mmCIF file of C-alpha atoms in Angstrom:
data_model
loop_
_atom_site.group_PDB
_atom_site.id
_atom_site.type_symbol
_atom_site.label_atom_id
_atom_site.label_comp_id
_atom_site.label_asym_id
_atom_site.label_seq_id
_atom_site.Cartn_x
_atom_site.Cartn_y
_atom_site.Cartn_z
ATOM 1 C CA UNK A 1 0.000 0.000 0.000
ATOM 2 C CA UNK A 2 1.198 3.412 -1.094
ATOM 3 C CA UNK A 3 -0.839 5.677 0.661
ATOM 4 C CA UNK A 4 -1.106 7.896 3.480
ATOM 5 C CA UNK A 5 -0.088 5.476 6.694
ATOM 6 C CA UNK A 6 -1.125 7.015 10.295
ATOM 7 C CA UNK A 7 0.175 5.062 13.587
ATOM 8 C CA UNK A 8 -1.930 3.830 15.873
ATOM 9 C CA UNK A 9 -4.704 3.753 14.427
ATOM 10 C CA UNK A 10 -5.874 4.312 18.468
ATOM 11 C CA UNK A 11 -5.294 5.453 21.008
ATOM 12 C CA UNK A 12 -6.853 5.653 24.502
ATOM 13 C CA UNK A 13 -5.010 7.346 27.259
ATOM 14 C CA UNK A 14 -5.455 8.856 30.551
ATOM 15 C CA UNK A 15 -5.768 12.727 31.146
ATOM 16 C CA UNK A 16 -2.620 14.254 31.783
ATOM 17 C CA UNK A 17 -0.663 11.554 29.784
ATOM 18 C CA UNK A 18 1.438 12.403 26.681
ATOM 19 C CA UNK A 19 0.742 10.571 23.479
ATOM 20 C CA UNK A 20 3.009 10.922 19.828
ATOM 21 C CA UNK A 21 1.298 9.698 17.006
ATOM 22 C CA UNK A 22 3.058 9.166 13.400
ATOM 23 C CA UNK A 23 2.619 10.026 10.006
ATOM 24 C CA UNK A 24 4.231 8.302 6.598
ATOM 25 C CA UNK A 25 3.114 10.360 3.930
ATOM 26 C CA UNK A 26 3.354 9.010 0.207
ATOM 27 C CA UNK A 27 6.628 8.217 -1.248
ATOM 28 C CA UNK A 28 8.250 11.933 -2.503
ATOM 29 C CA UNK A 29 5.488 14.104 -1.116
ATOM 30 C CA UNK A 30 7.272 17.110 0.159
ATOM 31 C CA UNK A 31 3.932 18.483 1.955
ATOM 32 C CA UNK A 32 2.662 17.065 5.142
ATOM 33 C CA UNK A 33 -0.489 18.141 6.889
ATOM 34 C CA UNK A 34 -2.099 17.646 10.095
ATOM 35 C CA UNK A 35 -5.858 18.202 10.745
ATOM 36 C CA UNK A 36 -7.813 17.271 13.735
ATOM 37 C CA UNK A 37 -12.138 16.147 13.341
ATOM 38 C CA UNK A 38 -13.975 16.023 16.067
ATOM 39 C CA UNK A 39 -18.104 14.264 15.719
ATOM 40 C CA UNK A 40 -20.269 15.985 12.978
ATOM 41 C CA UNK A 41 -17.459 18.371 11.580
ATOM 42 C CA UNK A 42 -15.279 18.865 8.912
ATOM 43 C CA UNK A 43 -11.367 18.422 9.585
ATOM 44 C CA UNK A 44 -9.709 21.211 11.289
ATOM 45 C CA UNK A 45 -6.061 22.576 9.927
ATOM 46 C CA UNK A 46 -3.456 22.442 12.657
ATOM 47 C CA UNK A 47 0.128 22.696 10.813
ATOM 48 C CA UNK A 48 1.752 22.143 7.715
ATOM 49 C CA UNK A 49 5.154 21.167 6.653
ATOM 50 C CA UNK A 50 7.094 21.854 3.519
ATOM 51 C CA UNK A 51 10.051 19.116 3.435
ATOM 52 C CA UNK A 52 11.497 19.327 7.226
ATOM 53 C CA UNK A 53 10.363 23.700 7.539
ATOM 54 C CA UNK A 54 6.874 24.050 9.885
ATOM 55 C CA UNK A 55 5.411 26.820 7.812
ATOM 56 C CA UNK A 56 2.206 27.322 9.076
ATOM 57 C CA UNK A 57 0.314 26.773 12.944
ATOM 58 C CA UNK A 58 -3.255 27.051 13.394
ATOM 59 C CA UNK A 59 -4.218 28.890 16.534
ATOM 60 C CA UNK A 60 -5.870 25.646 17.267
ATOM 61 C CA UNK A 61 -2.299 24.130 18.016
ATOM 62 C CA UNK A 62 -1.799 25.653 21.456
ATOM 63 C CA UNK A 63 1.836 25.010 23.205
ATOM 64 C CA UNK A 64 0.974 21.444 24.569
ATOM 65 C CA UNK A 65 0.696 20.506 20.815
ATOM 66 C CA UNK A 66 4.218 20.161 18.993
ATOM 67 C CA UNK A 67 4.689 18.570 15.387
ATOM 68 C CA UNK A 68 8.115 17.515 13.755
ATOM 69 C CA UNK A 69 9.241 16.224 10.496
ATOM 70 C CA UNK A 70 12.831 15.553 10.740
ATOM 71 C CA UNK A 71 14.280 15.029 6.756
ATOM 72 C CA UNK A 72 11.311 15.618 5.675
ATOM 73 C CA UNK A 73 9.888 12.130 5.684
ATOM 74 C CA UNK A 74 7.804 10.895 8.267
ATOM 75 C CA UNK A 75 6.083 13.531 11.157
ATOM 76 C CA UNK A 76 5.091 13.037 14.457
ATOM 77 C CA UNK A 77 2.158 14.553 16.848
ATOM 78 C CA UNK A 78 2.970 14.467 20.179
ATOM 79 C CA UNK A 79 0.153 16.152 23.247
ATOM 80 C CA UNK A 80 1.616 16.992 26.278
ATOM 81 C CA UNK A 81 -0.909 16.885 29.756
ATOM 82 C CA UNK A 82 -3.427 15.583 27.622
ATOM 83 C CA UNK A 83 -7.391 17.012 28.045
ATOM 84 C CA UNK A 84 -10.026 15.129 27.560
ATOM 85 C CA UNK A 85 -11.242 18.220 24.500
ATOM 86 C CA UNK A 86 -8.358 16.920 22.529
ATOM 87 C CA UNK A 87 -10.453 13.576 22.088
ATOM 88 C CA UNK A 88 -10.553 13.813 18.374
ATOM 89 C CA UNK A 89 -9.258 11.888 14.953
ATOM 90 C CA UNK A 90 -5.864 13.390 13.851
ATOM 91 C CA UNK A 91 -5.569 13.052 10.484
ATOM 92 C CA UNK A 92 -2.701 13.347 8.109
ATOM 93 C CA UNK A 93 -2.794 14.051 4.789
ATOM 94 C CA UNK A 94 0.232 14.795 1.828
ATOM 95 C CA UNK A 95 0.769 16.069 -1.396
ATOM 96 C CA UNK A 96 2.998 17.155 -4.120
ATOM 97 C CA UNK A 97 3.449 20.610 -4.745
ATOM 98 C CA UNK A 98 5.173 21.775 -7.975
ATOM 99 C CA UNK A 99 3.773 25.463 -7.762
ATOM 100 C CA UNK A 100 0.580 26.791 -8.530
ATOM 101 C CA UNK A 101 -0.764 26.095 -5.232
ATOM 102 C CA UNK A 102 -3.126 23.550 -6.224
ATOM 103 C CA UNK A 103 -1.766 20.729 -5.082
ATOM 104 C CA UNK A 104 -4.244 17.810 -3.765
ATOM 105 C CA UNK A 105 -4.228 16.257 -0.441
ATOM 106 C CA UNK A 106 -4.187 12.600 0.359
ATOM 107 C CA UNK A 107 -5.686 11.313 3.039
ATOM 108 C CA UNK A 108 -4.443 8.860 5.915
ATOM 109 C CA UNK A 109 -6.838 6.652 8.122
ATOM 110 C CA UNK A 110 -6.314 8.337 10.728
ATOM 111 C CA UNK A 111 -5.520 8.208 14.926
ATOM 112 C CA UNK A 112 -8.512 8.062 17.265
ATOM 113 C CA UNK A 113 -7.648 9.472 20.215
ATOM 114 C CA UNK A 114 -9.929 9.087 23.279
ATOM 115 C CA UNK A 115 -8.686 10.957 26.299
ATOM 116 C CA UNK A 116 -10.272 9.411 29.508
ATOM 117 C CA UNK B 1 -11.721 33.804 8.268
ATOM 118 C CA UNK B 2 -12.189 31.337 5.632
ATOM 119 C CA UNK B 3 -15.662 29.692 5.675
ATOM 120 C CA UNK B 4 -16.971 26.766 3.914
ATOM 121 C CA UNK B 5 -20.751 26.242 4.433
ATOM 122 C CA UNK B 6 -22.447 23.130 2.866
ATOM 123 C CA UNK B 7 -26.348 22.375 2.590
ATOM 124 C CA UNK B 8 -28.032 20.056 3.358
ATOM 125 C CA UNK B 9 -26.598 18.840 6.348
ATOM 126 C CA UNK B 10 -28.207 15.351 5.741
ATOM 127 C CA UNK B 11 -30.157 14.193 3.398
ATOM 128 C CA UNK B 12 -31.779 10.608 2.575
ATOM 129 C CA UNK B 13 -32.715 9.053 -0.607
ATOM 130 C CA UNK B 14 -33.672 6.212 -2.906
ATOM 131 C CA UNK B 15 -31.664 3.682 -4.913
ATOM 132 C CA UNK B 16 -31.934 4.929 -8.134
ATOM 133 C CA UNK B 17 -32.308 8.983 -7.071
ATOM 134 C CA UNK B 18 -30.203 11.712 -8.296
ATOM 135 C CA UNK B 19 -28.931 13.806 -5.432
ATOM 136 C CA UNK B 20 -27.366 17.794 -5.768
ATOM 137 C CA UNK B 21 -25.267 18.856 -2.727
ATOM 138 C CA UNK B 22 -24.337 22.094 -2.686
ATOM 139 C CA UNK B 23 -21.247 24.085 -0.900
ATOM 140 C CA UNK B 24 -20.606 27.813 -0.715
ATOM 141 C CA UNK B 25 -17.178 29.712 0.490
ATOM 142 C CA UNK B 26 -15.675 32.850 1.381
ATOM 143 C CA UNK B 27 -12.060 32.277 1.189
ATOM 144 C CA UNK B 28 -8.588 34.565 1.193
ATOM 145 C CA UNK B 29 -7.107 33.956 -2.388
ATOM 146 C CA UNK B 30 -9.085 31.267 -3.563
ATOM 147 C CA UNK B 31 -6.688 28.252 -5.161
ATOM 148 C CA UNK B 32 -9.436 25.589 -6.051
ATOM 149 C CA UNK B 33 -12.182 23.338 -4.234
ATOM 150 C CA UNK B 34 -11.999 19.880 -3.260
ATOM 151 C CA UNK B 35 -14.580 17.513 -3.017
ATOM 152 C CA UNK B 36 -13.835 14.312 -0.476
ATOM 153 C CA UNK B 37 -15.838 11.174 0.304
ATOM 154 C CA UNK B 38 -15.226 10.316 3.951
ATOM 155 C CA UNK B 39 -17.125 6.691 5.058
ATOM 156 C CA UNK B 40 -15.821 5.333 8.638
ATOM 157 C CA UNK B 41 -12.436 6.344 7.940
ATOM 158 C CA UNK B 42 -10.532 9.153 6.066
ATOM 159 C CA UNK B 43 -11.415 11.268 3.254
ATOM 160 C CA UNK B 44 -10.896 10.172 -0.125
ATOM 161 C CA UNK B 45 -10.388 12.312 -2.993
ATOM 162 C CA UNK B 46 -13.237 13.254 -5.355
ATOM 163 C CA UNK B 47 -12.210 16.525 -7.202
ATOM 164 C CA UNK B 48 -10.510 19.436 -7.389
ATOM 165 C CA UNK B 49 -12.146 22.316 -9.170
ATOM 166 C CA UNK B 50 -9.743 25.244 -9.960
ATOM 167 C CA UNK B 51 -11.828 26.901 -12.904
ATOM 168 C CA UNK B 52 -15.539 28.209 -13.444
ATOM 169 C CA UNK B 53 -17.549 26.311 -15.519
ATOM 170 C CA UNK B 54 -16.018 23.360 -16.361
ATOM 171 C CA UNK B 55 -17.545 19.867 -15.304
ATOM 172 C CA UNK B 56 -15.608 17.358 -13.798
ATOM 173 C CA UNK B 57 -17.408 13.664 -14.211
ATOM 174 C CA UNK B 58 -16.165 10.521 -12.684
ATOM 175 C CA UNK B 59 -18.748 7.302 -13.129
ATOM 176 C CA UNK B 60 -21.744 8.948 -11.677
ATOM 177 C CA UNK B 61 -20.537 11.802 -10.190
ATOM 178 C CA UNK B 62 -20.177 15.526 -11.574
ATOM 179 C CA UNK B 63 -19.362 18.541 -9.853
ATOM 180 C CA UNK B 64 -19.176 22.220 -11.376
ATOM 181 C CA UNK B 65 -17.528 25.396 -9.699
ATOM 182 C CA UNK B 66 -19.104 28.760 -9.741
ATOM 183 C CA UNK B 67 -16.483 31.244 -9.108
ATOM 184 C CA UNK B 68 -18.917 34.236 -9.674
ATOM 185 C CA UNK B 69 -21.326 33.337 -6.754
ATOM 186 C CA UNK B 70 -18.688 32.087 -4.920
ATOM 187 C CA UNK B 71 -20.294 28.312 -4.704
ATOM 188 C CA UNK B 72 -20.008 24.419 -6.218
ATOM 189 C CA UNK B 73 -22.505 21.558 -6.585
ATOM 190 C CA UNK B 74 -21.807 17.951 -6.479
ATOM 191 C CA UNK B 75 -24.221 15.259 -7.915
ATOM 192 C CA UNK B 76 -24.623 12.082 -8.249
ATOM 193 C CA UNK B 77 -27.242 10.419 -10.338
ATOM 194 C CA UNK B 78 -28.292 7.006 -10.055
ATOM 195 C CA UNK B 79 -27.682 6.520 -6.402
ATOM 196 C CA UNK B 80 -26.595 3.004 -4.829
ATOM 197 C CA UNK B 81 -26.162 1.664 -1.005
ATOM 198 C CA UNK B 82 -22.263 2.486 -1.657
ATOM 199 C CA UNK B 83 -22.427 5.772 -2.340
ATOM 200 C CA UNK B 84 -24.058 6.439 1.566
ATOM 201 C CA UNK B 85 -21.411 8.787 3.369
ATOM 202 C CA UNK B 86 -20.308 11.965 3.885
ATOM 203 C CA UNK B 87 -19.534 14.602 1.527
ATOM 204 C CA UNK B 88 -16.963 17.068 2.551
ATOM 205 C CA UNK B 89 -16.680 20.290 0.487
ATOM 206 C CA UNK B 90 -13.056 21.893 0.722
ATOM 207 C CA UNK B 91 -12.036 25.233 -0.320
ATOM 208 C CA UNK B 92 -8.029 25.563 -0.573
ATOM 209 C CA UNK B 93 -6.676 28.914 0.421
ATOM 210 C CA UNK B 94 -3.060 30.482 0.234
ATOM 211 C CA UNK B 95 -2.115 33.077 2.507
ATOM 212 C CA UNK B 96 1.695 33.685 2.702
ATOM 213 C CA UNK B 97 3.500 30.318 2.481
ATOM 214 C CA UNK B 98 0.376 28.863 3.999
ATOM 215 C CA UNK B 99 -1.580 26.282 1.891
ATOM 216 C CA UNK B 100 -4.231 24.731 4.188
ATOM 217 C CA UNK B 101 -8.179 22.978 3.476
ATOM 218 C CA UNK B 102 -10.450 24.498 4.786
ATOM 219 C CA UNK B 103 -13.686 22.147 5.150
ATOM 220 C CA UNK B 104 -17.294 23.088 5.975
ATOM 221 C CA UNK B 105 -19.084 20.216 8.176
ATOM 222 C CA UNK B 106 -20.111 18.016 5.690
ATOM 223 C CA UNK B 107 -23.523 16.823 4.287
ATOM 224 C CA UNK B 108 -24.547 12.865 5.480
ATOM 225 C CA UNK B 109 -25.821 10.811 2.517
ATOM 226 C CA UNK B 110 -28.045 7.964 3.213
ATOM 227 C CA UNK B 111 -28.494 5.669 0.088
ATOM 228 C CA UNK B 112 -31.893 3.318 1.218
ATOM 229 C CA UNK B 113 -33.260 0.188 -1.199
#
């Protein structure tokens, strides 16, 4: 499989805990994406990489949140002191961006996280 | 603040039914619109509009972009079972070196024999 691969695909922890989830984006995709969804909405932006550079935070993304893509490959999501309002799916998605802007984001499956 | 706003929120339909779900935006330097099937697990690509006008057909799905009143349809004729999930309408933005989705909530599809 060639797609978008998210790890776990849950995760249940207690409040307070820290959790790190993982993204592999498709092969050669220099853009990486996180986005949370919580029940009955769309996916919310939280950051954006371009290669290894963080270019863009959502407000969203407050300072227990912290993202990394070390060259440019894989990310991580790690939550520090975990809340029980950042019970959500994290999603990652990737694309390929040769200018224009209109590059099209792929989807992974997805971490569930259920903060107890 | 860019805002995506899709109607109906739900819907539910016969086999066999066309169906027209419709999405509006307001959006900082509009790049294009995505359309994305999500069932139980992530979204999967439909398409990307970029350009006013022009249809983009796959099987028995369509979509159009309306760049003048700011809005795109999606249908789908000939409904089955399969095609029950939700629609997420996507507009994508570029502010600075930013180039983030932004989606509205969705519209449910139920597909019923």
């Amino acid at each position: 499989d060639t797609g978008v691969s998210q790890n776990p695909r849950h995760k249940i922890t207690k409040r307070g805990q820290n959790v790190t989830f993982r993204c592999d984006p498709i092969s050669e995709h220099n853009r990486l994406y996180w986005y949370r969804q919580t029940l009955g909405q769309g996916p919310e932006f939280l950051t954006y990489f371009q290669n290894e550079a963080q270019l863009e935070k959502s407000r969203l993304l407050s300072d227990r949140f912290s993202a990394e893509r070390p060259k440019g490959s894989f990310s991580t999501l790690e939550i520090q002191r975990t809340e029980q309002g950042d019970s959500a799916m994290y999603l990652c998605a990737s694309s390929l961006a040769l200018g224009g802007g209109t590059d099209t984001q792929y989807f992974g499956p997805g971490t569930r996280l259920t903060v107890l | 603040e860019d805002k995506v706003v899709q109607s109906p929120l739900s819907l539910v339909v016969h086999e066999g039914d066309t169906v027209t779900l419709n999405c509006s935006y307001e959006v900082t330097n509009f790049r294009s619109l995505l359309w994305y099937k999500q069932e139980k697990k992530a979204p999967t690509f439909l398409f990307m509009l970029t350009s006013s006008g022009i249809e983009k057909k796959s099987g028995r799905l369509s979509s159009i972009l309306d760049k003048k009143e700011l809005s795109s349809i999606l249908n789908i004729t000939a409904t089955q079972t399969g095609d029950s999930a939700i629609y997420l309408c996507a507009v994508l933005g570029n502010t600075g070196t930013a180039s983030k989705l932004t989606f509205g909530t969705g519209t449910r599809l139920q597909v019923t024999l």
